[in-house]
């Protein structure tokens, strides 16, 4: 009888994984606190859905350009150093914004400039983080790790109602200072990560150009060729461009809809979408313990993509309690699809190409989101908000069926994998 010992899976909570997780949660707490307050500030100051959409677009525009440009850089240089350097810079930027606003110099132009700077830093940080995070996950723990990340990111959304309360009570300046403190703490913690970034040595050996600018251009072209050559990855990226278009429309129109339809509508908005956060938190906890059968992941993801769009396209036509229930299920389903997609793609893409892939993916996704924000903001000036949201969600359902459903073999090869 075979008495070989059972293989023991490596522990997830290593020192480096713990640091990156705790540090990201601390910075997200401040970011959510000040971010929602800034949205309320813009709405109160401009009283315009279009200018609110323009504000969102200014934040997202750098996300359409910077990821593709910085992806090749992050495949050749330290992602760890990039992460903590950007957190230090962000802390300083929020201090500067607090001083400007405390001096009474508020206007939409200054807010827009700050928004572009924060968006530029955040877009580079996102690619660096997404490309570095998988390197800190031990073998066999991908789904569990991303369940932790999505759950904790969701739990930071509890700062949203606190953000509205504090904004109405003390204004925006103390929130900026709190945000600066959280980024500073996160940056200091991230300097203690010691993981070796082996992909740098691989890329150094593959260098083909003497000048760095030419090498970066060559890497960018190679990254786009890689994405284009991988039919499954390309199908996922194109679908998420449509999904981001719908998200951009929803993010632009949902809050103005609630503020215009209900007294103290921002609190109703937070109550309804707070249930989505509850759903994501519960879903993340379930996925931390539950391992999906690998042969079913693709079909689960495709079903979830369709159902989420149907829920988000119809929930505004229902009473508030029904909205809350529908958003709750949206949250549970959303964390399910996120775990399948992020774990599958990050395992599929080689370490030395993760920066380029995540950069290209981020650019494609952001183009969709910015288009959704601009188009929906403009349409809302003369069309009903609920009809616009229903329309874009219908388009997203079609995109899921065409790009994910129409490339079953290639996408399932990415999604249907073991941890």
PDB file of N, CA, C and O in Angstrom, residues 17 20-21 23-25 28 74 79 82-83 124-135 146 149 190 338 358:
ATOM      1  N   UNK A  17       3.448  38.814   1.362  1.00  0.00           N
ATOM      2  CA  UNK A  17       2.030  38.876   1.012  1.00  0.00           C
ATOM      3  C   UNK A  17       1.256  39.663   2.062  1.00  0.00           C
ATOM      4  O   UNK A  17       0.352  40.443   1.727  1.00  0.00           O
ATOM      5  N   UNK A  20       1.988  43.511   1.525  1.00  0.00           N
ATOM      6  CA  UNK A  20       1.318  44.118   0.362  1.00  0.00           C
ATOM      7  C   UNK A  20      -0.185  44.188   0.587  1.00  0.00           C
ATOM      8  O   UNK A  20      -0.849  45.151   0.170  1.00  0.00           O
ATOM      9  N   UNK A  21      -0.737  43.221   1.293  1.00  0.00           N
ATOM     10  CA  UNK A  21      -2.173  43.206   1.545  1.00  0.00           C
ATOM     11  C   UNK A  21      -2.568  44.297   2.532  1.00  0.00           C
ATOM     12  O   UNK A  21      -3.478  45.097   2.273  1.00  0.00           O
ATOM     13  N   UNK A  23      -0.819  46.945   3.469  1.00  0.00           N
ATOM     14  CA  UNK A  23      -0.497  48.266   2.933  1.00  0.00           C
ATOM     15  C   UNK A  23      -1.511  48.763   1.933  1.00  0.00           C
ATOM     16  O   UNK A  23      -1.909  49.934   1.948  1.00  0.00           O
ATOM     17  N   UNK A  24      -1.979  47.869   1.063  1.00  0.00           N
ATOM     18  CA  UNK A  24      -2.965  48.290   0.061  1.00  0.00           C
ATOM     19  C   UNK A  24      -4.296  48.639   0.712  1.00  0.00           C
ATOM     20  O   UNK A  24      -4.977  49.576   0.286  1.00  0.00           O
ATOM     21  N   UNK A  25      -4.674  47.897   1.757  1.00  0.00           N
ATOM     22  CA  UNK A  25      -5.928  48.200   2.448  1.00  0.00           C
ATOM     23  C   UNK A  25      -5.857  49.574   3.114  1.00  0.00           C
ATOM     24  O   UNK A  25      -6.798  50.374   3.032  1.00  0.00           O
ATOM     25  N   UNK A  28      -6.158  52.231   0.474  1.00  0.00           N
ATOM     26  CA  UNK A  28      -7.509  52.251  -0.098  1.00  0.00           C
ATOM     27  C   UNK A  28      -8.511  52.924   0.830  1.00  0.00           C
ATOM     28  O   UNK A  28      -9.449  53.581   0.371  1.00  0.00           O
ATOM     29  N   UNK A  74       7.779  48.476 -16.561  1.00  0.00           N
ATOM     30  CA  UNK A  74       7.589  47.664 -15.363  1.00  0.00           C
ATOM     31  C   UNK A  74       7.970  46.206 -15.585  1.00  0.00           C
ATOM     32  O   UNK A  74       8.033  45.440 -14.614  1.00  0.00           O
ATOM     33  N   UNK A  79       9.146  46.564  -9.891  1.00  0.00           N
ATOM     34  CA  UNK A  79       7.754  46.933  -9.621  1.00  0.00           C
ATOM     35  C   UNK A  79       7.591  47.295  -8.150  1.00  0.00           C
ATOM     36  O   UNK A  79       6.787  48.171  -7.806  1.00  0.00           O
ATOM     37  N   UNK A  82       8.696  50.844  -7.695  1.00  0.00           N
ATOM     38  CA  UNK A  82       7.703  51.726  -8.320  1.00  0.00           C
ATOM     39  C   UNK A  82       6.505  51.922  -7.400  1.00  0.00           C
ATOM     40  O   UNK A  82       6.002  53.040  -7.240  1.00  0.00           O
ATOM     41  N   UNK A  83       6.048  50.839  -6.784  1.00  0.00           N
ATOM     42  CA  UNK A  83       4.867  50.897  -5.929  1.00  0.00           C
ATOM     43  C   UNK A  83       5.081  51.837  -4.754  1.00  0.00           C
ATOM     44  O   UNK A  83       4.279  52.746  -4.503  1.00  0.00           O
ATOM     45  N   UNK A 124      -0.419  54.172 -13.268  1.00  0.00           N
ATOM     46  CA  UNK A 124       0.874  53.477 -13.263  1.00  0.00           C
ATOM     47  C   UNK A 124       0.937  52.518 -12.078  1.00  0.00           C
ATOM     48  O   UNK A 124       1.401  51.377 -12.199  1.00  0.00           O
ATOM     49  N   UNK A 125       0.472  52.993 -10.923  1.00  0.00           N
ATOM     50  CA  UNK A 125       0.480  52.156  -9.714  1.00  0.00           C
ATOM     51  C   UNK A 125      -0.322  50.876  -9.933  1.00  0.00           C
ATOM     52  O   UNK A 125       0.097  49.800  -9.520  1.00  0.00           O
ATOM     53  N   UNK A 126      -1.470  50.981 -10.597  1.00  0.00           N
ATOM     54  CA  UNK A 126      -2.327  49.816 -10.786  1.00  0.00           C
ATOM     55  C   UNK A 126      -1.629  48.737 -11.592  1.00  0.00           C
ATOM     56  O   UNK A 126      -1.712  47.539 -11.272  1.00  0.00           O
ATOM     57  N   UNK A 127      -0.933  49.149 -12.655  1.00  0.00           N
ATOM     58  CA  UNK A 127      -0.219  48.163 -13.469  1.00  0.00           C
ATOM     59  C   UNK A 127       0.919  47.538 -12.674  1.00  0.00           C
ATOM     60  O   UNK A 127       1.137  46.319 -12.715  1.00  0.00           O
ATOM     61  N   UNK A 128       1.661  48.382 -11.934  1.00  0.00           N
ATOM     62  CA  UNK A 128       2.761  47.861 -11.118  1.00  0.00           C
ATOM     63  C   UNK A 128       2.250  46.882 -10.070  1.00  0.00           C
ATOM     64  O   UNK A 128       2.821  45.802  -9.871  1.00  0.00           O
ATOM     65  N   UNK A 129       1.160  47.242  -9.415  1.00  0.00           N
ATOM     66  CA  UNK A 129       0.591  46.388  -8.368  1.00  0.00           C
ATOM     67  C   UNK A 129       0.064  45.078  -8.954  1.00  0.00           C
ATOM     68  O   UNK A 129       0.345  43.991  -8.432  1.00  0.00           O
ATOM     69  N   UNK A 130      -0.711  45.173 -10.038  1.00  0.00           N
ATOM     70  CA  UNK A 130      -1.286  43.973 -10.643  1.00  0.00           C
ATOM     71  C   UNK A 130      -0.206  43.026 -11.151  1.00  0.00           C
ATOM     72  O   UNK A 130      -0.409  41.800 -11.183  1.00  0.00           O
ATOM     73  N   UNK A 131       0.939  43.579 -11.580  1.00  0.00           N
ATOM     74  CA  UNK A 131       2.019  42.755 -12.117  1.00  0.00           C
ATOM     75  C   UNK A 131       2.931  42.212 -11.020  1.00  0.00           C
ATOM     76  O   UNK A 131       3.595  41.187 -11.214  1.00  0.00           O
ATOM     77  N   UNK A 132       2.988  42.901  -9.880  1.00  0.00           N
ATOM     78  CA  UNK A 132       3.847  42.484  -8.772  1.00  0.00           C
ATOM     79  C   UNK A 132       3.129  41.528  -7.826  1.00  0.00           C
ATOM     80  O   UNK A 132       3.731  40.576  -7.302  1.00  0.00           O
ATOM     81  N   UNK A 133       1.848  41.757  -7.606  1.00  0.00           N
ATOM     82  CA  UNK A 133       1.067  40.973  -6.646  1.00  0.00           C
ATOM     83  C   UNK A 133       1.147  39.465  -6.900  1.00  0.00           C
ATOM     84  O   UNK A 133       1.334  38.681  -5.953  1.00  0.00           O
ATOM     85  N   UNK A 134       1.028  38.996  -8.166  1.00  0.00           N
ATOM     86  CA  UNK A 134       1.103  37.543  -8.386  1.00  0.00           C
ATOM     87  C   UNK A 134       2.433  36.935  -7.969  1.00  0.00           C
ATOM     88  O   UNK A 134       2.497  35.745  -7.651  1.00  0.00           O
ATOM     89  N   UNK A 135       3.506  37.742  -7.968  1.00  0.00           N
ATOM     90  CA  UNK A 135       4.822  37.220  -7.595  1.00  0.00           C
ATOM     91  C   UNK A 135       4.917  36.920  -6.104  1.00  0.00           C
ATOM     92  O   UNK A 135       5.838  36.212  -5.667  1.00  0.00           O
ATOM     93  N   UNK A 146      -6.636  36.127  -4.450  1.00  0.00           N
ATOM     94  CA  UNK A 146      -7.475  37.146  -5.077  1.00  0.00           C
ATOM     95  C   UNK A 146      -8.823  37.280  -4.371  1.00  0.00           C
ATOM     96  O   UNK A 146      -9.454  38.335  -4.436  1.00  0.00           O
ATOM     97  N   UNK A 149      -7.918  39.745  -1.707  1.00  0.00           N
ATOM     98  CA  UNK A 149      -7.790  41.100  -2.260  1.00  0.00           C
ATOM     99  C   UNK A 149      -9.152  41.716  -2.546  1.00  0.00           C
ATOM    100  O   UNK A 149      -9.411  42.875  -2.196  1.00  0.00           O
ATOM    101  N   UNK A 190       5.650  49.109   2.431  1.00  0.00           N
ATOM    102  CA  UNK A 190       6.032  48.440   1.187  1.00  0.00           C
ATOM    103  C   UNK A 190       7.533  48.414   0.969  1.00  0.00           C
ATOM    104  O   UNK A 190       8.043  47.557   0.228  1.00  0.00           O
ATOM    105  N   UNK A 338     -14.552  38.093 -11.110  1.00  0.00           N
ATOM    106  CA  UNK A 338     -13.243  38.725 -10.945  1.00  0.00           C
ATOM    107  C   UNK A 338     -12.192  37.684 -10.591  1.00  0.00           C
ATOM    108  O   UNK A 338     -11.094  37.663 -11.177  1.00  0.00           O
ATOM    109  N   UNK A 358      -0.800  43.645 -18.611  1.00  0.00           N
ATOM    110  CA  UNK A 358      -1.663  44.429 -17.728  1.00  0.00           C
ATOM    111  C   UNK A 358      -1.773  45.879 -18.198  1.00  0.00           C
ATOM    112  O   UNK A 358      -2.819  46.509 -18.051  1.00  0.00           O
TER     113      UNK A 358
END
